[in-house]
PDB file of C-alpha atoms in Angstrom:
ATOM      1  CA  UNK A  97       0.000   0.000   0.000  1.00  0.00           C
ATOM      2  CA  UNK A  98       2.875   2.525   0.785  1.00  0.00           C
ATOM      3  CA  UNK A  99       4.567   1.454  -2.754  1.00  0.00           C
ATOM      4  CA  UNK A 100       1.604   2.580  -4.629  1.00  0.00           C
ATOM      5  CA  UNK A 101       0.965   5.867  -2.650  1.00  0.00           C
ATOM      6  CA  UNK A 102       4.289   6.731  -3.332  1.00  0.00           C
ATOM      7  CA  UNK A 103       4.498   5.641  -7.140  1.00  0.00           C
ATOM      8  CA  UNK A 104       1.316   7.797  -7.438  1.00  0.00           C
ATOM      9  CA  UNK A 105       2.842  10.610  -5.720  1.00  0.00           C
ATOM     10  CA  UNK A 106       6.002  10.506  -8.105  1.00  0.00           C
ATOM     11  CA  UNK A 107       3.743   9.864 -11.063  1.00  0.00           C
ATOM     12  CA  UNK A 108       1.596  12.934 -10.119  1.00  0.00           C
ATOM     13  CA  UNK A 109       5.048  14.854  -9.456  1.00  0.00           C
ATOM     14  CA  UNK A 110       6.590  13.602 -13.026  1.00  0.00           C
ATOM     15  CA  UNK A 111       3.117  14.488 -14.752  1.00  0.00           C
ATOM     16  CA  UNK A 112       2.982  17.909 -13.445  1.00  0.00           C
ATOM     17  CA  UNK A 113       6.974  18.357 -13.935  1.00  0.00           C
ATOM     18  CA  UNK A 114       6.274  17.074 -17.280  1.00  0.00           C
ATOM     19  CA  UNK A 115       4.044  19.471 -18.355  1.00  0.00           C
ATOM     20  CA  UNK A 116       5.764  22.031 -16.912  1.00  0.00           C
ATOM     21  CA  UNK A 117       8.792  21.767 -18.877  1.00  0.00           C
ATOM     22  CA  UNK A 118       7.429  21.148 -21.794  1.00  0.00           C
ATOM     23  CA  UNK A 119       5.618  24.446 -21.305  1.00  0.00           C
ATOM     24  CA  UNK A 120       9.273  26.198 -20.764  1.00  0.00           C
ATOM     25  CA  UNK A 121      10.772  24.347 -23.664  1.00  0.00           C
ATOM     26  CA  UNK A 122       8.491  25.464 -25.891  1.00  0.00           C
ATOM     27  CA  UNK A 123       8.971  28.772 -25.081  1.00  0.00           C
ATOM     28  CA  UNK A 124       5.836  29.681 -25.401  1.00  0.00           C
ATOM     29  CA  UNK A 125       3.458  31.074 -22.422  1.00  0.00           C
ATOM     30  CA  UNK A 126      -0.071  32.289 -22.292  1.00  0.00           C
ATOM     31  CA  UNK A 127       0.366  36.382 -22.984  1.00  0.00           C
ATOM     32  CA  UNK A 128      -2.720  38.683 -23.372  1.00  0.00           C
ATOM     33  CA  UNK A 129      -2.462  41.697 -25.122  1.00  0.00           C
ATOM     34  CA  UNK A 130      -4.112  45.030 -24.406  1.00  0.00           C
ATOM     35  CA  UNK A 131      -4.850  48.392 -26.047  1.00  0.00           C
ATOM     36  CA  UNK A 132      -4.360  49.937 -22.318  1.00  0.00           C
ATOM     37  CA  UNK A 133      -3.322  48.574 -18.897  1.00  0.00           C
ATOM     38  CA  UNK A 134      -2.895  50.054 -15.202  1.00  0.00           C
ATOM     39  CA  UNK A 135      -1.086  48.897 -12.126  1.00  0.00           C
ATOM     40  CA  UNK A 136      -1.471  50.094  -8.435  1.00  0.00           C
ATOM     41  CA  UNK A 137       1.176  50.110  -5.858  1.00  0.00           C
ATOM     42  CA  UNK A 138      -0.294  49.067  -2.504  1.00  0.00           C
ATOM     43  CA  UNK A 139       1.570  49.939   0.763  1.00  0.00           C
ATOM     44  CA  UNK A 140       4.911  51.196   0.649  1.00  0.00           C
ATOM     45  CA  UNK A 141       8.275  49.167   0.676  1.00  0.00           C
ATOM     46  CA  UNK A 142       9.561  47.602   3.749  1.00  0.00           C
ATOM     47  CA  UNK A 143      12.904  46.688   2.415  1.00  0.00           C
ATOM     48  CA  UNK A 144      15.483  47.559  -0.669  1.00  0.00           C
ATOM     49  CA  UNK A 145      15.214  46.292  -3.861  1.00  0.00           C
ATOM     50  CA  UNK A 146      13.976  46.635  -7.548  1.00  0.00           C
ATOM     51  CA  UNK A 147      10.899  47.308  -9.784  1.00  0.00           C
ATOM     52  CA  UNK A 148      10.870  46.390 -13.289  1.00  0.00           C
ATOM     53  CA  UNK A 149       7.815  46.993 -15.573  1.00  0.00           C
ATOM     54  CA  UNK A 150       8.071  45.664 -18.956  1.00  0.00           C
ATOM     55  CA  UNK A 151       5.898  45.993 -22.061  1.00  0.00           C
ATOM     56  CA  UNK A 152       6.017  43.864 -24.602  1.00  0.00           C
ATOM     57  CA  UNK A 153       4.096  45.117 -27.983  1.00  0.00           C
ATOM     58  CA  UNK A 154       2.496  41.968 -30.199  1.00  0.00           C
ATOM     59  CA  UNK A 155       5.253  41.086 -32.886  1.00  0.00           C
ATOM     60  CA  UNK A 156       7.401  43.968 -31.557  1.00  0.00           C
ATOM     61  CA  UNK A 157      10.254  44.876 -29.349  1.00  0.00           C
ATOM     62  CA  UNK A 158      10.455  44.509 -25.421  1.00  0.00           C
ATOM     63  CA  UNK A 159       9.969  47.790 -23.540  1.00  0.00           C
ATOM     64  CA  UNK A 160      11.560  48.326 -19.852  1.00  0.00           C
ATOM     65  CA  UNK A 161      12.399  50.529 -16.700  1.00  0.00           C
ATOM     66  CA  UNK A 162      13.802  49.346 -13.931  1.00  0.00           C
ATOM     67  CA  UNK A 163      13.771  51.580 -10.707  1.00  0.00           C
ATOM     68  CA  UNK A 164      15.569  50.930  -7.511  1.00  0.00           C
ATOM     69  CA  UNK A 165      13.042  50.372  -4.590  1.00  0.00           C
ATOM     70  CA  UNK A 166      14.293  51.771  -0.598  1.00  0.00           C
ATOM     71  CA  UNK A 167      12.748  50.581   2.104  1.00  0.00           C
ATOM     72  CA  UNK A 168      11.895  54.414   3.016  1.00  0.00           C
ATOM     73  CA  UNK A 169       9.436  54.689  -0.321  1.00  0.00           C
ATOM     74  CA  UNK A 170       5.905  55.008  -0.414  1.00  0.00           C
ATOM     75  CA  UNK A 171       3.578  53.455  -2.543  1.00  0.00           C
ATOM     76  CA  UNK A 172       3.146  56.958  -4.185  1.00  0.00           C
ATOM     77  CA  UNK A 173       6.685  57.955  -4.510  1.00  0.00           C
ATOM     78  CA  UNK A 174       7.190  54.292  -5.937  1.00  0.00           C
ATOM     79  CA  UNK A 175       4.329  54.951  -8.801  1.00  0.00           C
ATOM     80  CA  UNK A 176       5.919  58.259  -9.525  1.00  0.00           C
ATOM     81  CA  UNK A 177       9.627  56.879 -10.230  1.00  0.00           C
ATOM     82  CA  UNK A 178       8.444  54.248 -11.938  1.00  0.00           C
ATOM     83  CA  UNK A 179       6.242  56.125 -14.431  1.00  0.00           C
ATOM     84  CA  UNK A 180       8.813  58.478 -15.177  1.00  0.00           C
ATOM     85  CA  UNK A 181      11.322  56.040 -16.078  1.00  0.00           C
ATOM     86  CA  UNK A 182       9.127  54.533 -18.145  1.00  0.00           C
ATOM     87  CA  UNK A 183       7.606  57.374 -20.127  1.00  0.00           C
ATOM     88  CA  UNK A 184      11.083  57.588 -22.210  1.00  0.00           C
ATOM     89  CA  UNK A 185      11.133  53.862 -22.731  1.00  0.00           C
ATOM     90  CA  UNK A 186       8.068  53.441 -24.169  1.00  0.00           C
ATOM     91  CA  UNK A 187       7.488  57.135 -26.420  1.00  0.00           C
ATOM     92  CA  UNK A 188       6.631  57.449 -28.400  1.00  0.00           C
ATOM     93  CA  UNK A 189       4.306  54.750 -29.328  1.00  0.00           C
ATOM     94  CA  UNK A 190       3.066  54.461 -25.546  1.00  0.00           C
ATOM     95  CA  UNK A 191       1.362  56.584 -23.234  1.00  0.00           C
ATOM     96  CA  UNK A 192       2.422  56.671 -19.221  1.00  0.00           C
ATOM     97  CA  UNK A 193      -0.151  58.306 -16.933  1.00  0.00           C
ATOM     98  CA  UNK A 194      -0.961  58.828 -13.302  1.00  0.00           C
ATOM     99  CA  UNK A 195      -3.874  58.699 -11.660  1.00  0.00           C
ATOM    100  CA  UNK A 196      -4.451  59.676  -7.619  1.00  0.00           C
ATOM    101  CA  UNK A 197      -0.887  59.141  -6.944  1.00  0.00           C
ATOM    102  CA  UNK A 198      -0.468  54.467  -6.390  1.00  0.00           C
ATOM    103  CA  UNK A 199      -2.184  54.311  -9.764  1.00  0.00           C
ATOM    104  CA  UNK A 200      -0.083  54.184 -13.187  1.00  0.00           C
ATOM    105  CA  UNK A 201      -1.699  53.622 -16.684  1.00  0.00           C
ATOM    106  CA  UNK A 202      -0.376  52.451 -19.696  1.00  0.00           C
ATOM    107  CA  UNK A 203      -1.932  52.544 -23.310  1.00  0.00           C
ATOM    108  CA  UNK A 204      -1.691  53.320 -26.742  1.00  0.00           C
ATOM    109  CA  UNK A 205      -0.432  56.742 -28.394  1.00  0.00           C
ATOM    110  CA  UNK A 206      -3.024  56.232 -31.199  1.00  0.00           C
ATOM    111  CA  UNK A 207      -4.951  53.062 -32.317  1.00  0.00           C
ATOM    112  CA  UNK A 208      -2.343  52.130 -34.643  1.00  0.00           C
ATOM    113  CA  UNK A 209      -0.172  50.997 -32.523  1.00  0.00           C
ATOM    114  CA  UNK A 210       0.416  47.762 -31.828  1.00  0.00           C
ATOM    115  CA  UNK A 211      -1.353  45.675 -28.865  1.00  0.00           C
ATOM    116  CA  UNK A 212       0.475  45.236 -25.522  1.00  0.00           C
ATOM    117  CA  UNK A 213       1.893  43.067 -22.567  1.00  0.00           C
ATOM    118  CA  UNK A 214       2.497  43.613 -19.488  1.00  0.00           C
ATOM    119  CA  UNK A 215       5.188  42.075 -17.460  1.00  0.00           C
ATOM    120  CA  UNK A 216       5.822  43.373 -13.558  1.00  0.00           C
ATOM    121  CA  UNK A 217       9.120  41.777 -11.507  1.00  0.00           C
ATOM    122  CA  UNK A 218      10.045  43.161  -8.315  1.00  0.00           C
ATOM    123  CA  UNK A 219      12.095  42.284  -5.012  1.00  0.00           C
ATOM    124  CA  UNK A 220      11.603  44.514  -2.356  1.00  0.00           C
ATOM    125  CA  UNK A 221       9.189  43.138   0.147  1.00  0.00           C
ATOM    126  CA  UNK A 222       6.522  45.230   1.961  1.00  0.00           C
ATOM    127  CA  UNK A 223       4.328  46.220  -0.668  1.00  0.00           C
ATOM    128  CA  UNK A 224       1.890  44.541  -3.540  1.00  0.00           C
ATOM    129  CA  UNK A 225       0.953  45.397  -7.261  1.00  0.00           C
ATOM    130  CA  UNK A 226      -2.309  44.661  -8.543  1.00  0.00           C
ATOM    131  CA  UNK A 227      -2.584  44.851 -12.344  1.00  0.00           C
ATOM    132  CA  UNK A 228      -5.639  45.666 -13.716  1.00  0.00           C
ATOM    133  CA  UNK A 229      -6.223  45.175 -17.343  1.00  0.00           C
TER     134      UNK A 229
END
């Protein structure tokens, strides 16, 4: 009885190891495109780090800023950095805005630019993004 739980575990562990890399092999992963996006900063850091917002037009070029994150930064001083380091890395084709200070909103220049991804990496601890789409 303990042989077969633990074959089904492994199996279970293989399958879903399996899949997984055969998901990263591929090289392809689920991406949704969007003709505008915003993200909020919630709470303020609690520790040094990074942000890194990257956008990623359909059948174009990857987009990025990367700000450094202190633990001493608001969630509204956070937004601000980050939006204007990536207002020159996205112009002109992309549009950086902010909204009641946590709030940043990307979208299209005009509607014939191309479609876009989103893509939000950070490290320092203390605070949350939501991404709103």
């Amino acid at each position: 009885m303990r042989t077969t739980a633990a074959s089904l575990g492994f199996i279970a562990v293989g399958a879903l190891l399996g899949s997984s890399a055969a998901w990263t092999q591929s090289g392809t992963l689920p991406v949704t495109f969007h003709d505008e996006a915003e993200f909020t900063i919630n709470q303020g850091a609690s520790a040094d780090g990074f942000l890194r917002v990257a956008i990623q037009p359909q059948n174009g070029t990857r987009r990025e800023a990367t700000i450094a994150v202190t633990s001493r930064m608001g969630e509204n001083e956070i937004a601000e950095q980050i939006a204007e380091a990536l207002r020159p890395a996205v112009a002109p084709d992309y549009e950086i805005d902010r909204d009641a200070g946590e709030h940043v909103k990307i979208r299209k220049a005009n509607r014939d630019v191309a479609q876009f991804s989103v893509e939000i990496t950070f490290s320092a601890p203390g605070f949350s993004i939501i991404l709103d789409t």
